[in-house]
Coordinates of C-alpha atoms and ligand atoms in Angstrom, one line a residue:
M6 CA 26.4 30.1 -21.1
T7 CA 24.4 29.3 -17.9
T8 CA 20.8 28.4 -18.8
T9 CA 18.2 29.3 -16.5
L10 CA 17.5 25.8 -15.8
E11 CA 21.2 25.5 -14.6
R12 CA 20.9 28.8 -12.1
T13 CA 18.2 27.6 -10.3
I14 CA 18.2 24.1 -9.9
P15 CA 21.3 22.2 -8.6
P16 CA 22.8 19.3 -10.5
F17 CA 21.6 16.0 -9.6
K18 CA 23.2 14.4 -7.0
N19 CA 22.5 10.7 -5.8
E20 CA 20.3 10.2 -2.3
A21 CA 23.1 8.8 0.1
V22 CA 22.0 5.1 1.1
K23 CA 21.6 5.0 5.0
S24 CA 23.6 2.3 6.6
F25 CA 21.2 2.8 10.0
G26 CA 25.2 3.1 11.9
D27 CA 23.7 6.5 13.0
P28 CA 21.7 5.7 16.3
A29 CA 19.2 8.4 15.2
D30 CA 18.5 6.6 11.7
A31 CA 18.0 3.5 13.6
A32 CA 15.6 4.8 16.2
A33 CA 13.7 6.7 13.5
M34 CA 13.4 3.5 11.1
K35 CA 12.1 0.9 14.6
A36 CA 9.7 4.0 15.1
A37 CA 8.3 3.9 11.6
L38 CA 8.1 -0.1 11.3
V39 CA 5.9 0.5 14.8
L40 CA 3.9 3.0 13.1
V41 CA 3.3 0.9 9.6
R42 CA 2.7 -2.1 11.6
E43 CA -0.7 0.0 13.1
R44 CA -1.5 0.5 9.4
F45 CA -1.4 -3.4 8.5
G46 CA -5.1 -4.0 6.8
R47 CA -5.9 -1.0 5.4
H48 CA -7.8 -1.1 2.5
Y49 CA -7.1 1.2 -0.8
P50 CA -9.4 1.2 -3.7
L51 CA -8.7 1.8 -7.3
V52 CA -7.9 5.3 -8.4
I53 CA -9.5 5.9 -11.7
D54 CA -10.1 9.5 -12.9
G55 CA -9.4 10.8 -9.0
E56 CA -12.1 8.5 -7.9
R57 CA -11.4 6.3 -5.6
I58 CA -13.7 2.8 -6.5
E59 CA -14.1 0.0 -4.4
T60 CA -14.6 -3.9 -5.6
E61 CA -15.4 -6.8 -4.3
K62 CA -12.2 -8.6 -5.3
Q63 CA -9.2 -7.6 -3.7
I64 CA -5.4 -8.0 -3.5
R65 CA -4.1 -8.8 -0.4
S66 CA -0.2 -8.1 0.3
L67 CA 1.2 -10.7 3.2
N68 CA 4.6 -10.1 4.8
P69 CA 6.4 -13.0 3.6
A70 CA 8.3 -13.2 7.1
R71 CA 4.8 -13.7 8.8
P72 CA 2.6 -14.8 6.1
T73 CA -0.5 -14.5 8.8
D74 CA 0.3 -10.9 8.5
V75 CA -1.7 -8.9 6.1
V76 CA -0.1 -5.4 5.1
G77 CA -2.8 -4.4 3.6
S78 CA -5.5 -5.1 0.4
T79 CA -6.4 -3.5 -2.8
S80 CA -9.5 -3.2 -4.8
S81 CA -8.8 -5.1 -8.1
A82 CA -9.9 -4.3 -11.0
S83 CA -11.7 -6.0 -13.7
K84 CA -11.5 -5.7 -17.5
E85 CA -14.7 -3.5 -17.8
Q86 CA -12.5 -0.8 -14.7
A87 CA -9.2 -1.4 -16.6
E88 CA -11.2 -0.1 -20.0
A89 CA -12.3 3.2 -17.4
A90 CA -9.3 3.5 -16.8
I91 CA -7.2 3.7 -19.8
A92 CA -10.3 6.1 -21.2
A93 CA -9.8 8.5 -18.0
A94 CA -6.2 8.5 -19.1
A95 CA -6.8 9.5 -22.6
R96 CA -9.5 12.1 -21.5
A97 CA -6.8 13.6 -18.8
F98 CA -4.0 13.3 -21.7
E99 CA -5.4 16.2 -23.8
S100 CA -4.5 18.7 -20.9
W101 CA -1.8 17.4 -19.6
K102 CA 0.1 17.1 -22.7
R103 CA -0.2 21.1 -23.0
R104 CA 1.3 21.7 -19.6
S105 CA 4.9 23.2 -19.7
A106 CA 8.0 20.7 -18.8
Q107 CA 8.5 23.3 -15.7
E108 CA 5.0 22.2 -14.6
R109 CA 5.2 18.5 -15.0
A110 CA 9.1 18.7 -13.4
A111 CA 7.7 20.7 -10.6
F112 CA 5.5 17.6 -9.5
L113 CA 8.5 15.1 -9.5
F114 CA 10.4 17.4 -7.5
E115 CA 7.6 18.1 -5.0
A116 CA 7.2 14.0 -4.8
A117 CA 10.5 13.7 -4.1
A118 CA 10.7 16.5 -1.3
K119 CA 7.5 13.8 0.1
L120 CA 9.2 11.0 0.0
R121 CA 12.6 12.3 1.7
E122 CA 10.1 13.4 4.6
R123 CA 8.6 10.0 4.9
R124 CA 11.6 8.2 3.9
F125 CA 11.9 5.9 6.7
E126 CA 8.0 4.8 6.5
Y127 CA 8.4 4.1 3.1
D128 CA 11.5 1.9 4.2
A129 CA 9.2 0.0 6.6
L130 CA 6.7 -0.7 4.2
L131 CA 9.1 -2.3 2.1
V132 CA 10.4 -4.2 4.8
Y133 CA 7.0 -5.7 5.2
E134 CA 5.7 -6.2 2.0
V135 CA 8.6 -7.7 0.3
G136 CA 11.1 -8.8 2.7
K137 CA 13.8 -6.2 2.4
S138 CA 16.3 -5.9 5.0
W139 CA 16.7 -2.4 6.2
V140 CA 19.3 -1.2 4.3
E141 CA 18.2 -2.9 1.0
A142 CA 14.7 -1.2 1.8
D143 CA 16.3 2.1 2.4
A144 CA 18.5 1.6 -0.8
D145 CA 15.0 1.1 -2.9
I146 CA 13.8 4.3 -1.8
A147 CA 16.8 6.4 -2.1
E148 CA 16.5 5.3 -5.9
S149 CA 13.4 6.3 -6.0
I150 CA 14.2 9.8 -4.9
D151 CA 16.7 9.9 -7.6
F152 CA 14.5 8.5 -10.1
L153 CA 11.9 11.8 -9.8
E154 CA 15.1 14.0 -9.0
F155 CA 16.9 12.6 -12.1
Y156 CA 13.7 12.2 -15.2
A157 CA 12.7 16.1 -13.7
R158 CA 15.7 17.4 -15.1
E159 CA 16.4 15.4 -17.8
A160 CA 12.5 16.7 -18.9
L161 CA 14.1 20.4 -18.3
R162 CA 16.7 19.4 -20.5
Y163 CA 14.9 17.8 -23.0
A164 CA 12.8 20.8 -23.3
Q165 CA 15.7 23.4 -23.8
P166 CA 16.1 23.9 -27.8
Q167 CA 17.3 20.8 -29.7
P168 CA 20.5 21.4 -31.7
V169 CA 19.5 21.2 -35.5
V170 CA 22.0 22.5 -38.3
P171 CA 21.0 25.7 -39.5
I172 CA 19.4 26.6 -43.1
E173 CA 19.5 29.9 -45.1
G174 CA 15.9 31.2 -45.3
E175 CA 14.4 28.8 -42.5
R176 CA 13.8 28.6 -38.9
N177 CA 13.9 25.2 -37.7
E178 CA 13.5 23.4 -35.0
L179 CA 13.2 20.1 -33.0
V180 CA 10.8 19.3 -29.9
Y181 CA 10.2 16.3 -27.9
I182 CA 6.2 15.7 -27.4
P183 CA 4.5 12.8 -25.9
L184 CA 3.3 9.7 -27.2
G185 CA 0.1 9.4 -25.2
V186 CA -1.5 6.8 -22.7
G187 CA 1.0 4.5 -21.5
A188 CA 0.6 1.4 -19.5
V189 CA 3.0 0.9 -16.6
I190 CA 3.7 -2.7 -15.4
P191 CA 6.4 -2.9 -12.8
P192 CA 7.5 -6.0 -10.9
W193 CA 7.8 -6.3 -7.1
N194 CA 11.5 -6.5 -6.2
F195 CA 12.3 -3.1 -6.7
A196 CA 8.6 -2.1 -5.7
G197 CA 9.7 1.5 -4.7
A198 CA 12.0 2.7 -7.5
I199 CA 11.1 0.7 -10.3
M200 CA 7.3 1.4 -9.9
M201 CA 8.3 5.2 -8.9
G202 CA 10.8 5.4 -11.8
M203 CA 8.7 4.1 -14.6
T204 CA 5.8 6.2 -13.8
S205 CA 7.3 9.6 -13.2
A206 CA 9.4 9.0 -16.3
A207 CA 6.2 8.7 -18.5
I208 CA 4.3 11.4 -16.8
V209 CA 7.1 14.1 -17.0
S210 CA 7.4 13.4 -20.4
G211 CA 4.0 14.5 -20.9
N212 CA 2.0 11.0 -21.0
T213 CA -0.7 9.9 -18.9
V214 CA -0.8 6.4 -17.4
V215 CA -2.6 3.4 -16.3
L216 CA -0.6 2.2 -13.4
K217 CA -0.9 -1.5 -12.9
P218 CA 1.1 -2.6 -9.9
S219 CA 2.8 -6.2 -8.7
S220 CA 0.3 -8.2 -7.1
D221 CA 2.9 -8.7 -4.4
S222 CA 3.5 -5.2 -3.6
A223 CA 0.3 -3.2 -5.0
I224 CA 0.3 -1.4 -1.5
I225 CA 3.5 0.7 -2.0
A226 CA 2.0 1.8 -5.4
A227 CA -1.3 2.7 -3.5
W228 CA 0.8 5.0 -1.1
F229 CA 2.8 6.7 -4.0
V230 CA -0.5 7.1 -6.0
D231 CA -1.9 8.9 -2.9
L232 CA 1.4 11.0 -2.9
L233 CA 0.8 12.1 -6.1
H234 CA -2.8 13.2 -5.5
E235 CA -2.1 14.8 -2.4
I236 CA 0.4 17.3 -4.2
G237 CA -1.8 17.9 -6.5
L238 CA -1.7 16.0 -9.5
P239 CA -4.3 16.3 -11.9
K240 CA -6.6 13.9 -11.6
G241 CA -6.8 10.9 -14.6
V242 CA -3.1 11.4 -15.1
V243 CA -1.9 8.5 -12.9
N244 CA -4.8 5.9 -12.8
F245 CA -4.1 2.9 -10.1
I246 CA -5.4 -0.4 -11.2
P247 CA -4.1 -3.1 -9.2
G248 CA -5.3 -6.4 -10.8
S249 CA -3.8 -10.1 -11.4
G250 CA -1.8 -9.8 -14.8
S251 CA -3.0 -12.2 -16.1
V252 CA -6.6 -11.2 -15.8
I253 CA -6.4 -7.7 -16.6
G254 CA -3.0 -7.7 -18.4
D255 CA -4.0 -8.6 -22.2
L256 CA -6.9 -6.4 -22.2
I257 CA -4.2 -3.2 -20.9
V258 CA -1.7 -4.3 -23.5
G259 CA -3.8 -4.9 -26.5
H260 CA -5.9 -1.8 -26.3
P261 CA -6.2 0.2 -29.3
Q262 CA -6.3 3.5 -27.0
V263 CA -3.0 2.5 -25.1
R264 CA 0.3 4.0 -27.1
F265 CA 3.1 2.5 -25.0
I266 CA 3.9 -0.2 -22.5
S267 CA 6.5 0.7 -20.1
F268 CA 7.2 -3.1 -18.3
T269 CA 9.8 -4.9 -16.3
G270 CA 9.6 -8.1 -15.1
S271 CA 10.2 -11.9 -16.1
K272 CA 11.0 -12.8 -19.9
E273 CA 8.3 -14.6 -20.4
V274 CA 5.8 -11.9 -19.2
G275 CA 7.8 -9.3 -21.4
L276 CA 7.8 -11.5 -24.6
R277 CA 4.3 -11.9 -24.6
I278 CA 3.5 -8.5 -24.1
N279 CA 5.6 -7.6 -26.6
E280 CA 4.0 -10.0 -29.1
L281 CA 0.6 -8.9 -28.2
A282 CA 1.6 -5.1 -28.4
A283 CA 2.6 -5.9 -32.0
K284 CA -0.9 -6.9 -33.1
T285 CA -2.9 -4.1 -34.4
A286 CA -6.3 -3.6 -32.7
P287 CA -9.2 -2.3 -34.8
G288 CA -9.4 1.4 -34.5
Q289 CA -5.7 1.7 -33.2
K290 CA -3.8 4.3 -35.2
W291 CA -0.1 3.6 -33.9
I292 CA 2.5 1.4 -33.6
K293 CA 2.8 0.5 -30.2
R294 CA 6.1 1.3 -28.4
V295 CA 7.2 -1.3 -25.9
V296 CA 10.0 -0.9 -23.5
A297 CA 10.6 -4.2 -21.8
E298 CA 13.2 -4.9 -19.3
M299 CA 13.4 -8.4 -18.2
G300 CA 15.4 -10.9 -16.3
G301 CA 19.4 -11.9 -16.1
K302 CA 21.4 -14.6 -15.4
D303 CA 24.4 -12.8 -14.3
S304 CA 27.9 -14.0 -13.9
I305 CA 30.9 -12.4 -12.3
V306 CA 34.0 -13.5 -13.7
V307 CA 37.0 -14.5 -11.3
A308 CA 40.5 -14.4 -13.1
A309 CA 43.3 -16.2 -11.7
D310 CA 45.3 -12.8 -11.0
A311 CA 42.6 -11.8 -8.7
N312 CA 42.2 -10.4 -5.4
V313 CA 40.5 -13.7 -4.5
D314 CA 39.3 -12.1 -1.2
A315 CA 37.6 -9.3 -3.0
A316 CA 36.1 -11.4 -5.3
V317 CA 34.4 -13.4 -2.7
E318 CA 33.1 -10.7 -0.8
G319 CA 31.4 -9.2 -4.1
V320 CA 30.3 -12.5 -5.5
A321 CA 28.7 -13.2 -1.6
V322 CA 27.2 -10.0 -1.8
S323 CA 25.9 -9.9 -5.0
A324 CA 24.3 -13.3 -5.2
F325 CA 22.6 -12.9 -1.7
G326 CA 21.7 -9.3 -0.9
F327 CA 17.9 -9.4 -1.1
Q328 CA 17.6 -12.9 -1.1
G329 CA 19.3 -12.9 -4.8
Q330 CA 15.8 -11.5 -5.9
K331 CA 18.0 -8.9 -7.9
C332 CA 17.9 -8.9 -11.7
S333 CA 21.5 -8.0 -11.4
A334 CA 22.3 -10.3 -9.1
C335 CA 25.2 -13.0 -9.6
S336 CA 23.7 -16.1 -10.1
R337 CA 26.9 -17.6 -11.7
A338 CA 30.9 -17.3 -10.3
I339 CA 32.9 -18.4 -13.2
V340 CA 36.2 -19.0 -11.6
D341 CA 39.6 -19.7 -12.8
A342 CA 40.6 -23.3 -12.1
A343 CA 44.1 -21.9 -10.8
I344 CA 42.5 -20.5 -7.9
Y345 CA 39.1 -22.6 -8.0
D346 CA 39.6 -24.3 -4.9
E347 CA 40.6 -21.6 -3.1
F348 CA 37.5 -19.4 -3.9
V349 CA 35.3 -21.9 -3.2
A350 CA 36.7 -22.7 0.4
K351 CA 37.0 -18.7 1.1
L352 CA 33.3 -18.5 -0.3
K353 CA 31.9 -21.6 1.8
D354 CA 33.1 -19.2 5.1
R355 CA 32.0 -16.1 3.9
V356 CA 28.3 -17.5 3.0
A357 CA 28.3 -19.1 6.7
K358 CA 28.4 -15.7 7.8
I359 CA 25.2 -14.6 6.3
T360 CA 22.2 -14.2 8.9
V361 CA 18.9 -15.4 7.8
G362 CA 15.5 -13.9 10.0
D363 CA 12.9 -11.5 10.1
P364 CA 14.1 -8.3 8.5
A365 CA 12.4 -6.2 10.6
D366 CA 15.3 -7.0 13.0
Q367 CA 18.0 -4.8 12.4
G368 CA 20.8 -7.0 12.1
T369 CA 19.2 -9.5 9.6
Y370 CA 20.9 -9.7 6.1
M371 CA 18.7 -12.4 4.4
G372 CA 15.0 -11.9 4.6
P373 CA 12.7 -14.1 3.1
V374 CA 11.7 -14.7 -0.5
V375 CA 8.9 -13.0 -1.7
N376 CA 5.6 -15.3 -1.6
E377 CA 4.6 -19.2 -1.5
A378 CA 4.9 -19.8 -5.0
A379 CA 9.0 -18.2 -5.5
L380 CA 10.0 -20.3 -2.3
K381 CA 8.2 -23.4 -3.9
S382 CA 10.2 -22.5 -7.4
I383 CA 13.3 -21.9 -5.8
S384 CA 13.4 -24.9 -3.7
E385 CA 12.8 -27.0 -7.1
Y386 CA 15.7 -25.4 -8.7
I387 CA 17.7 -26.0 -5.4
E388 CA 16.9 -29.9 -5.6
V389 CA 18.0 -30.0 -9.3
G390 CA 21.1 -28.1 -8.6
K391 CA 22.0 -30.9 -5.9
K392 CA 21.9 -33.3 -8.6
E393 CA 24.1 -30.6 -11.0
G394 CA 26.9 -30.0 -8.7
R395 CA 28.1 -30.0 -5.4
L396 CA 26.0 -28.3 -2.5
I397 CA 28.7 -26.4 -0.5
S398 CA 26.3 -24.0 1.3
G399 CA 22.8 -24.0 2.5
G400 CA 20.1 -26.2 0.6
K401 CA 17.4 -25.9 3.0
R402 CA 14.3 -23.6 4.3
A403 CA 15.4 -21.5 7.2
G404 CA 12.7 -21.1 9.9
S405 CA 9.2 -22.9 10.4
E406 CA 6.8 -19.8 9.5
G407 CA 7.9 -17.5 6.6
Y408 CA 9.3 -17.9 3.2
F409 CA 12.8 -18.3 4.2
L410 CA 15.6 -20.2 2.5
E411 CA 19.4 -20.5 3.2
P412 CA 22.1 -18.8 1.0
T413 CA 23.0 -21.7 -1.4
V414 CA 25.9 -22.3 -3.0
I415 CA 26.2 -25.5 -5.4
A416 CA 29.8 -25.5 -7.0
D417 CA 31.4 -28.0 -10.0
V418 CA 28.3 -26.8 -12.1
D419 CA 28.3 -27.6 -16.0
P420 CA 28.2 -24.1 -17.7
K421 CA 25.0 -25.6 -19.7
A422 CA 23.5 -27.3 -16.4
R423 CA 19.4 -26.0 -15.8
I424 CA 20.8 -23.8 -12.6
A425 CA 23.8 -22.1 -14.6
Q426 CA 21.3 -21.3 -17.5
E427 CA 17.3 -20.3 -16.3
E428 CA 16.9 -17.2 -14.3
I429 CA 16.1 -19.0 -10.3
F430 CA 15.3 -15.6 -9.1
G431 CA 16.7 -16.7 -5.3
P432 CA 19.4 -17.2 -3.0
V433 CA 21.7 -19.8 -5.2
L434 CA 24.7 -19.6 -6.5
A435 CA 26.1 -21.6 -9.3
V436 CA 30.1 -21.9 -9.4
I437 CA 31.6 -23.0 -12.3
K438 CA 35.2 -23.5 -12.9
A439 CA 37.0 -22.5 -16.3
K440 CA 39.7 -23.7 -18.1
D441 CA 41.6 -20.1 -18.3
F442 CA 40.2 -16.9 -19.0
D443 CA 39.3 -17.6 -22.6
D444 CA 36.9 -20.2 -21.2
A445 CA 35.8 -18.1 -18.6
M446 CA 34.8 -15.3 -21.4
Q447 CA 33.0 -17.8 -23.3
I448 CA 30.8 -19.3 -20.7
A449 CA 29.9 -15.8 -19.2
N450 CA 28.2 -15.4 -22.8
N451 CA 26.8 -18.8 -22.9
T452 CA 23.3 -17.8 -21.9
E453 CA 20.2 -16.0 -23.5
F454 CA 20.9 -13.1 -21.3
G455 CA 22.9 -10.0 -21.2
L456 CA 22.1 -7.8 -18.2
T457 CA 24.9 -7.7 -15.7
G458 CA 28.1 -9.0 -15.4
S459 CA 31.3 -8.0 -13.2
L460 CA 35.4 -9.5 -13.7
Y461 CA 37.5 -9.4 -11.0
T462 CA 41.2 -8.9 -12.4
T463 CA 44.5 -7.4 -11.9
D464 CA 45.1 -7.5 -15.6
E465 CA 44.4 -4.4 -17.7
Q466 CA 44.7 -6.9 -20.9
K467 CA 41.6 -8.8 -19.3
I468 CA 40.1 -5.9 -18.4
A469 CA 40.6 -4.3 -22.1
R470 CA 39.2 -8.3 -23.7
A471 CA 36.2 -7.8 -21.3
K472 CA 35.0 -4.1 -22.0
E473 CA 34.9 -5.5 -26.0
D474 CA 33.7 -9.4 -25.5
F475 CA 31.2 -9.5 -22.3
F476 CA 28.2 -8.9 -23.9
V477 CA 25.8 -7.3 -21.2
G478 CA 24.4 -4.2 -20.6
N479 CA 26.2 -3.0 -17.2
L480 CA 30.0 -4.5 -16.9
Y481 CA 31.9 -3.8 -13.8
F482 CA 35.3 -4.5 -12.9
N483 CA 36.3 -5.3 -9.0
R484 CA 33.2 -5.0 -7.7
K485 CA 29.9 -6.3 -7.3
S486 CA 27.1 -6.9 -10.4
T487 CA 24.4 -5.5 -8.6
G488 CA 24.0 -1.9 -6.9
A489 CA 23.4 0.4 -10.0
F490 CA 23.3 4.2 -9.2
V491 CA 20.5 6.5 -11.1
G492 CA 22.9 8.7 -13.3
A493 CA 26.3 6.9 -12.8
H494 CA 25.1 3.6 -14.4
P495 CA 22.4 3.8 -16.9
F496 CA 20.6 0.4 -16.2
G497 CA 19.4 -2.0 -19.2
G498 CA 20.2 -5.2 -20.7
F499 CA 20.7 -7.2 -24.1
N500 CA 19.1 -10.0 -25.4
M501 CA 16.2 -12.0 -23.5
S502 CA 17.2 -9.5 -20.5
G503 CA 15.2 -6.4 -22.5
T504 CA 15.1 -3.4 -24.7
D505 CA 18.5 -1.7 -23.6
S506 CA 16.3 1.1 -21.8
K507 CA 18.9 2.1 -19.6
A508 CA 16.7 3.6 -16.8
G509 CA 18.3 6.3 -15.0
G510 CA 20.4 7.5 -18.2
R511 CA 20.3 10.6 -20.3
E512 CA 18.5 8.5 -23.0
Y513 CA 15.7 7.1 -21.0
L514 CA 12.9 9.9 -21.9
L515 CA 13.1 9.5 -25.4
L516 CA 11.7 6.4 -24.8
F517 CA 8.6 8.3 -23.8
T518 CA 8.6 11.0 -26.4
Q519 CA 8.4 11.6 -30.1
A520 CA 10.5 14.3 -31.9
K521 CA 8.5 17.0 -34.2
T522 CA 10.8 18.8 -36.8
I523 CA 9.2 22.3 -37.3
S524 CA 10.4 24.3 -40.2
R525 CA 9.3 27.9 -40.8
K526 CA 10.4 30.0 -44.2
I527 CA 11.5 33.6 -43.2
Ligands
NAP625 P1 6.4 -10.7 -13.5 O1 5.9 -12.2 -13.1 O2 7.1 -10.7 -14.9 O3 5.4 -9.8 -13.6 C1 5.9 -8.2 -13.8 C2 4.8 -7.4 -13.5 O4 3.8 -8.3 -14.8 C3 3.8 -7.9 -12.6 O5 3.2 -6.3 -12.1 C4 2.8 -8.3 -13.3 O6 1.3 -8.4 -12.4 C5 2.4 -7.9 -14.3 N1 1.7 -9.1 -15.4 C6 2.0 -10.6 -15.3 N2 1.3 -11.7 -16.1 C7 1.2 -10.4 -17.4 C8 0.7 -10.6 -18.5 N3 -0.2 -11.6 -19.0 N4 0.3 -8.7 -19.1 C9 0.6 -8.2 -18.1 N5 1.0 -8.1 -17.1 C10 1.7 -9.2 -16.4 O7 8.0 -10.5 -12.6 P2 7.9 -10.4 -11.1 O8 8.3 -11.7 -10.8 O9 7.2 -9.4 -10.9 O10 9.1 -9.5 -11.3 C11 10.6 -10.5 -11.6 C12 11.4 -10.5 -12.7 O11 11.4 -8.9 -13.0 C13 12.6 -11.2 -12.8 O12 12.7 -12.0 -14.2 C14 13.5 -10.1 -13.0 O13 14.8 -10.1 -13.7 C15 13.0 -8.9 -13.6 N6 13.5 -7.9 -13.5 C16 14.2 -7.0 -14.2 C17 15.0 -5.9 -14.2 C18 15.8 -5.2 -15.4 O14 15.8 -4.1 -15.1 N7 15.9 -5.8 -16.7 C19 14.4 -5.3 -12.9 C20 14.0 -5.8 -12.1 C21 13.2 -6.9 -12.3 P3 0.7 -9.7 -11.6 O15 1.9 -9.6 -10.3 O16 -0.2 -9.4 -11.2 O17 1.4 -11.0 -12.1

């Protein structure tokens, strides 16, 4: 049976990521970089109940490639303003929850259309605000569009009659209703996609939101909130409260009117949120729901029978794409002893070809790390790594201005060494020698995380074994460990990598809803 939904809305399809090989795309990107640079220094206030509110305290967003460039600034919410935003979201919930799924989904479709129109501008903003290369920036915005398109369709799917077993003498139904006010707390690394994905999933399900962006990427969040209001999203549905996580984070998470927290970020902050949210505040009527996607320490296992060249390419791209600042980045290559020396030699040659520089230049592969604190902490890990293994490539800062680091490879690392266990979140790869495939699988599972993993092999038995034993939320074979596509690779990790929410998957919206069973005697 063809439903109304299937007749009117085409099936979801991933947005193609631009390679910029087409001169028209490259020209459009160059023009967008100029345009966005002209907007540097603009100020973006808080948005509470549709009102723009200026504060004396501000958050400045710097270009990590040229930290003297102020990409923009936002106001910074006080605790009182965070409370006002939660109150506004609670008021708006009363009417927003009554809108139909069709109406709510229409906002997401409209937002996706606007984003497509301004795609190069958003790409350019990501280049400047977080240091993404052109292709990485475009992949982030393509994913943002995908989330909007995907979750809109998902909301419509969940609004359809849900299957329940028929019982004589009764008419039974199950409907998904929203939760209430949600706190959306995204990271800076997928500053477009994760921020828009988390926000849109919450609102399309009928919830209202206080959005506290990462202090490193608040400008793109301000643009998105402006876009939502431009398309007529009712005031109070998304309230924008940039502010330091350490100042307003606890208040938001612990507030009795907040029904759920949707968080993506580090393990440390995620665990703190989980603990705080478990405490019942006076006046609170529910158990808060926490969706927390956290860190990773992801491995690529290279078996003795693997295509070594393909494995080298997969490892290099997974380790150094966006400077290794992806939760899915490969930070451990676990290589069978039989091919270890060949792998390390080829990896060194491959890494030597990586270009590091200003991501505003089209040819740059690796840009800067996000901020000075990241530069410092990653540099400290490199020093630790030099003692824990053999430095093969990189190991130093690159350039004088900006937060640039060389792609760094450290070989002969013990599986229990710090750089093999702790999330570094930068361009540092540990190469670990495994005695055989059994040993490699054990090493692969020896961290507290469980986000992504990949195995290079030509052996079906090893594939079958890894399907059972490689304990990660996203497992790949003979391909990189990064680059999950919405709908195709629902994303989320095990253990200390989080609550396995599977963003971009069919179960995701269930996290933002509760089911109501309605039975009527007939
Ligand atoms: P982060 O430092 O944990 O920050 C994430 C968000 O939490 C930011 O908005 C931050 O605000 C806020 N925050 C900080 N302290 C808080 C508190 N006490 N209460 C409430 N909110 C607080 O992480 P990040 O550096 O932005 O992102 C990198 C991390 O994210 C890595 O660990 C990476 O693996 C992980 N990540 C995971 C996934 C996944 O799907 N599993 C995806 C992407 C990234 P401020 O900026 O104001 O501090």
